[in-house]
């Protein structure tokens, strides 16, 4: 992949960069409607989380609000929870949905191939149930938690959700009510119809996905590995745990995304396993609502209905 340059120490220089936005944690000095702060998660893995809290929650008489764990996109290789597009997306989402967002800074490939990011996501679930962090203690409703991710983050939300549902007894008092797979990043060795038709897509051409998976999957694995292609793996049988937990799933995507066939197939397979599944597909391209904020309100309305079951 031409956007990665190897360094002598085993790390990589990434040529795809976006502006970084600092957190805004101080309610007395900031004029923003959403406060944010960075908290260390695990010093050994050098992971952390960025919290997003609507300012008005500070003044509510009963301020416990739902939690969304959010996982950013970037093909598991690029970008950050602090990248401008994800910071702004999470800020707006926290305000519009009246939720506390825990945006995970997970380890990236190729320095840390999968399942490192999945491990980090589960690590954060265990962290939140015991942390004394003020915003979590005061404002987070641990009984009303959702896992959400965009693109590779959607893949992460799915796999972290599988793991979490299987060990739910160890996560008490945290209760995961749903998974939100936003433009989830999956693949496979054989092309789908949408991938063939959109072979030269300007946003996410299939050849770029192929190249990314080579850096992301365990060494020696192909694109039909369970992390990449749940449709052909035994791992899909594990989604029964999602059903048994009473956990619901939302799959959202755009018809102009080469991955749309895989996303629609995943929704149908989840339904076939008896999982309460909602889908939301519309016009647009991969990552639409993150890269074009004007398109986000329609998505947030869908998420509000999904989270609060209006």
PDB file of N, CA, C and O in Angstrom, residues 115-120 122 125 158-168 171 227 235 238:
ATOM      1  N   UNK A 115      -6.415  -9.689  15.915  1.00  0.00           N
ATOM      2  CA  UNK A 115      -7.550  -9.095  16.620  1.00  0.00           C
ATOM      3  C   UNK A 115      -7.205  -8.010  17.632  1.00  0.00           C
ATOM      4  O   UNK A 115      -7.974  -7.804  18.572  1.00  0.00           O
ATOM      5  N   UNK A 116      -6.089  -7.304  17.485  1.00  0.00           N
ATOM      6  CA  UNK A 116      -5.689  -6.313  18.490  1.00  0.00           C
ATOM      7  C   UNK A 116      -6.790  -5.281  18.734  1.00  0.00           C
ATOM      8  O   UNK A 116      -7.095  -4.949  19.883  1.00  0.00           O
ATOM      9  N   UNK A 117      -7.400  -4.764  17.657  1.00  0.00           N
ATOM     10  CA  UNK A 117      -8.448  -3.758  17.831  1.00  0.00           C
ATOM     11  C   UNK A 117      -9.653  -4.334  18.559  1.00  0.00           C
ATOM     12  O   UNK A 117     -10.281  -3.649  19.380  1.00  0.00           O
ATOM     13  N   UNK A 118     -10.002  -5.589  18.269  1.00  0.00           N
ATOM     14  CA  UNK A 118     -11.116  -6.232  18.973  1.00  0.00           C
ATOM     15  C   UNK A 118     -10.783  -6.374  20.461  1.00  0.00           C
ATOM     16  O   UNK A 118     -11.647  -6.148  21.319  1.00  0.00           O
ATOM     17  N   UNK A 119      -9.550  -6.748  20.745  1.00  0.00           N
ATOM     18  CA  UNK A 119      -9.122  -6.878  22.149  1.00  0.00           C
ATOM     19  C   UNK A 119      -9.250  -5.541  22.876  1.00  0.00           C
ATOM     20  O   UNK A 119      -9.697  -5.488  24.033  1.00  0.00           O
ATOM     21  N   UNK A 120      -8.867  -4.468  22.191  1.00  0.00           N
ATOM     22  CA  UNK A 120      -8.943  -3.141  22.805  1.00  0.00           C
ATOM     23  C   UNK A 120     -10.394  -2.753  23.092  1.00  0.00           C
ATOM     24  O   UNK A 120     -10.690  -2.128  24.125  1.00  0.00           O
ATOM     25  N   UNK A 122     -12.957  -4.769  23.751  1.00  0.00           N
ATOM     26  CA  UNK A 122     -13.450  -5.522  24.909  1.00  0.00           C
ATOM     27  C   UNK A 122     -12.784  -5.007  26.188  1.00  0.00           C
ATOM     28  O   UNK A 122     -13.418  -4.934  27.248  1.00  0.00           O
ATOM     29  N   UNK A 125     -14.718  -2.186  27.458  1.00  0.00           N
ATOM     30  CA  UNK A 125     -15.981  -2.579  28.091  1.00  0.00           C
ATOM     31  C   UNK A 125     -15.749  -2.991  29.544  1.00  0.00           C
ATOM     32  O   UNK A 125     -16.559  -2.672  30.425  1.00  0.00           O
ATOM     33  N   UNK A 158     -19.148  -5.099  15.295  1.00  0.00           N
ATOM     34  CA  UNK A 158     -19.740  -6.426  15.117  1.00  0.00           C
ATOM     35  C   UNK A 158     -18.959  -7.489  15.893  1.00  0.00           C
ATOM     36  O   UNK A 158     -19.525  -8.266  16.668  1.00  0.00           O
ATOM     37  N   UNK A 159     -17.644  -7.500  15.715  1.00  0.00           N
ATOM     38  CA  UNK A 159     -16.830  -8.536  16.363  1.00  0.00           C
ATOM     39  C   UNK A 159     -16.728  -8.310  17.871  1.00  0.00           C
ATOM     40  O   UNK A 159     -16.734  -9.279  18.651  1.00  0.00           O
ATOM     41  N   UNK A 160     -16.641  -7.057  18.295  1.00  0.00           N
ATOM     42  CA  UNK A 160     -16.642  -6.785  19.735  1.00  0.00           C
ATOM     43  C   UNK A 160     -17.985  -7.175  20.336  1.00  0.00           C
ATOM     44  O   UNK A 160     -18.051  -7.674  21.462  1.00  0.00           O
ATOM     45  N   UNK A 161     -19.055  -6.959  19.579  1.00  0.00           N
ATOM     46  CA  UNK A 161     -20.373  -7.346  20.058  1.00  0.00           C
ATOM     47  C   UNK A 161     -20.514  -8.846  20.236  1.00  0.00           C
ATOM     48  O   UNK A 161     -21.096  -9.314  21.224  1.00  0.00           O
ATOM     49  N   UNK A 162     -19.974  -9.607  19.293  1.00  0.00           N
ATOM     50  CA  UNK A 162     -19.993 -11.063  19.429  1.00  0.00           C
ATOM     51  C   UNK A 162     -19.286 -11.493  20.706  1.00  0.00           C
ATOM     52  O   UNK A 162     -19.805 -12.311  21.473  1.00  0.00           O
ATOM     53  N   UNK A 163     -18.114 -10.928  20.916  1.00  0.00           N
ATOM     54  CA  UNK A 163     -17.338 -11.297  22.115  1.00  0.00           C
ATOM     55  C   UNK A 163     -18.063 -10.890  23.392  1.00  0.00           C
ATOM     56  O   UNK A 163     -18.116 -11.650  24.357  1.00  0.00           O
ATOM     57  N   UNK A 164     -18.611  -9.696  23.382  1.00  0.00           N
ATOM     58  CA  UNK A 164     -19.255  -9.181  24.582  1.00  0.00           C
ATOM     59  C   UNK A 164     -20.496  -9.980  24.946  1.00  0.00           C
ATOM     60  O   UNK A 164     -20.738 -10.260  26.129  1.00  0.00           O
ATOM     61  N   UNK A 165     -21.269 -10.377  23.950  1.00  0.00           N
ATOM     62  CA  UNK A 165     -22.484 -11.150  24.236  1.00  0.00           C
ATOM     63  C   UNK A 165     -22.142 -12.519  24.814  1.00  0.00           C
ATOM     64  O   UNK A 165     -22.898 -13.059  25.626  1.00  0.00           O
ATOM     65  N   UNK A 166     -21.009 -13.052  24.424  1.00  0.00           N
ATOM     66  CA  UNK A 166     -20.618 -14.377  24.915  1.00  0.00           C
ATOM     67  C   UNK A 166     -20.097 -14.331  26.348  1.00  0.00           C
ATOM     68  O   UNK A 166     -20.081 -15.352  27.030  1.00  0.00           O
ATOM     69  N   UNK A 167     -19.650 -13.160  26.792  1.00  0.00           N
ATOM     70  CA  UNK A 167     -19.115 -13.044  28.163  1.00  0.00           C
ATOM     71  C   UNK A 167     -19.916 -12.023  28.957  1.00  0.00           C
ATOM     72  O   UNK A 167     -19.392 -11.382  29.875  1.00  0.00           O
ATOM     73  N   UNK A 168     -21.190 -11.869  28.618  1.00  0.00           N
ATOM     74  CA  UNK A 168     -21.996 -10.803  29.202  1.00  0.00           C
ATOM     75  C   UNK A 168     -22.056 -10.880  30.724  1.00  0.00           C
ATOM     76  O   UNK A 168     -22.139  -9.848  31.402  1.00  0.00           O
ATOM     77  N   UNK A 171     -19.527  -8.789  32.383  1.00  0.00           N
ATOM     78  CA  UNK A 171     -19.547  -7.354  32.118  1.00  0.00           C
ATOM     79  C   UNK A 171     -20.501  -6.597  33.045  1.00  0.00           C
ATOM     80  O   UNK A 171     -20.573  -5.375  32.986  1.00  0.00           O
ATOM     81  N   UNK A 227     -12.556 -12.631  10.348  1.00  0.00           N
ATOM     82  CA  UNK A 227     -12.515 -11.209  10.665  1.00  0.00           C
ATOM     83  C   UNK A 227     -12.978 -10.357   9.481  1.00  0.00           C
ATOM     84  O   UNK A 227     -13.487  -9.254   9.676  1.00  0.00           O
ATOM     85  N   UNK A 235     -17.860 -18.513  12.309  1.00  0.00           N
ATOM     86  CA  UNK A 235     -18.079 -17.503  13.329  1.00  0.00           C
ATOM     87  C   UNK A 235     -19.493 -16.950  13.263  1.00  0.00           C
ATOM     88  O   UNK A 235     -20.044 -16.502  14.271  1.00  0.00           O
ATOM     89  N   UNK A 238     -21.940 -17.814  15.765  1.00  0.00           N
ATOM     90  CA  UNK A 238     -21.818 -17.202  17.081  1.00  0.00           C
ATOM     91  C   UNK A 238     -22.826 -16.080  17.287  1.00  0.00           C
ATOM     92  O   UNK A 238     -23.076 -15.676  18.420  1.00  0.00           O
TER      93      UNK A 238
END
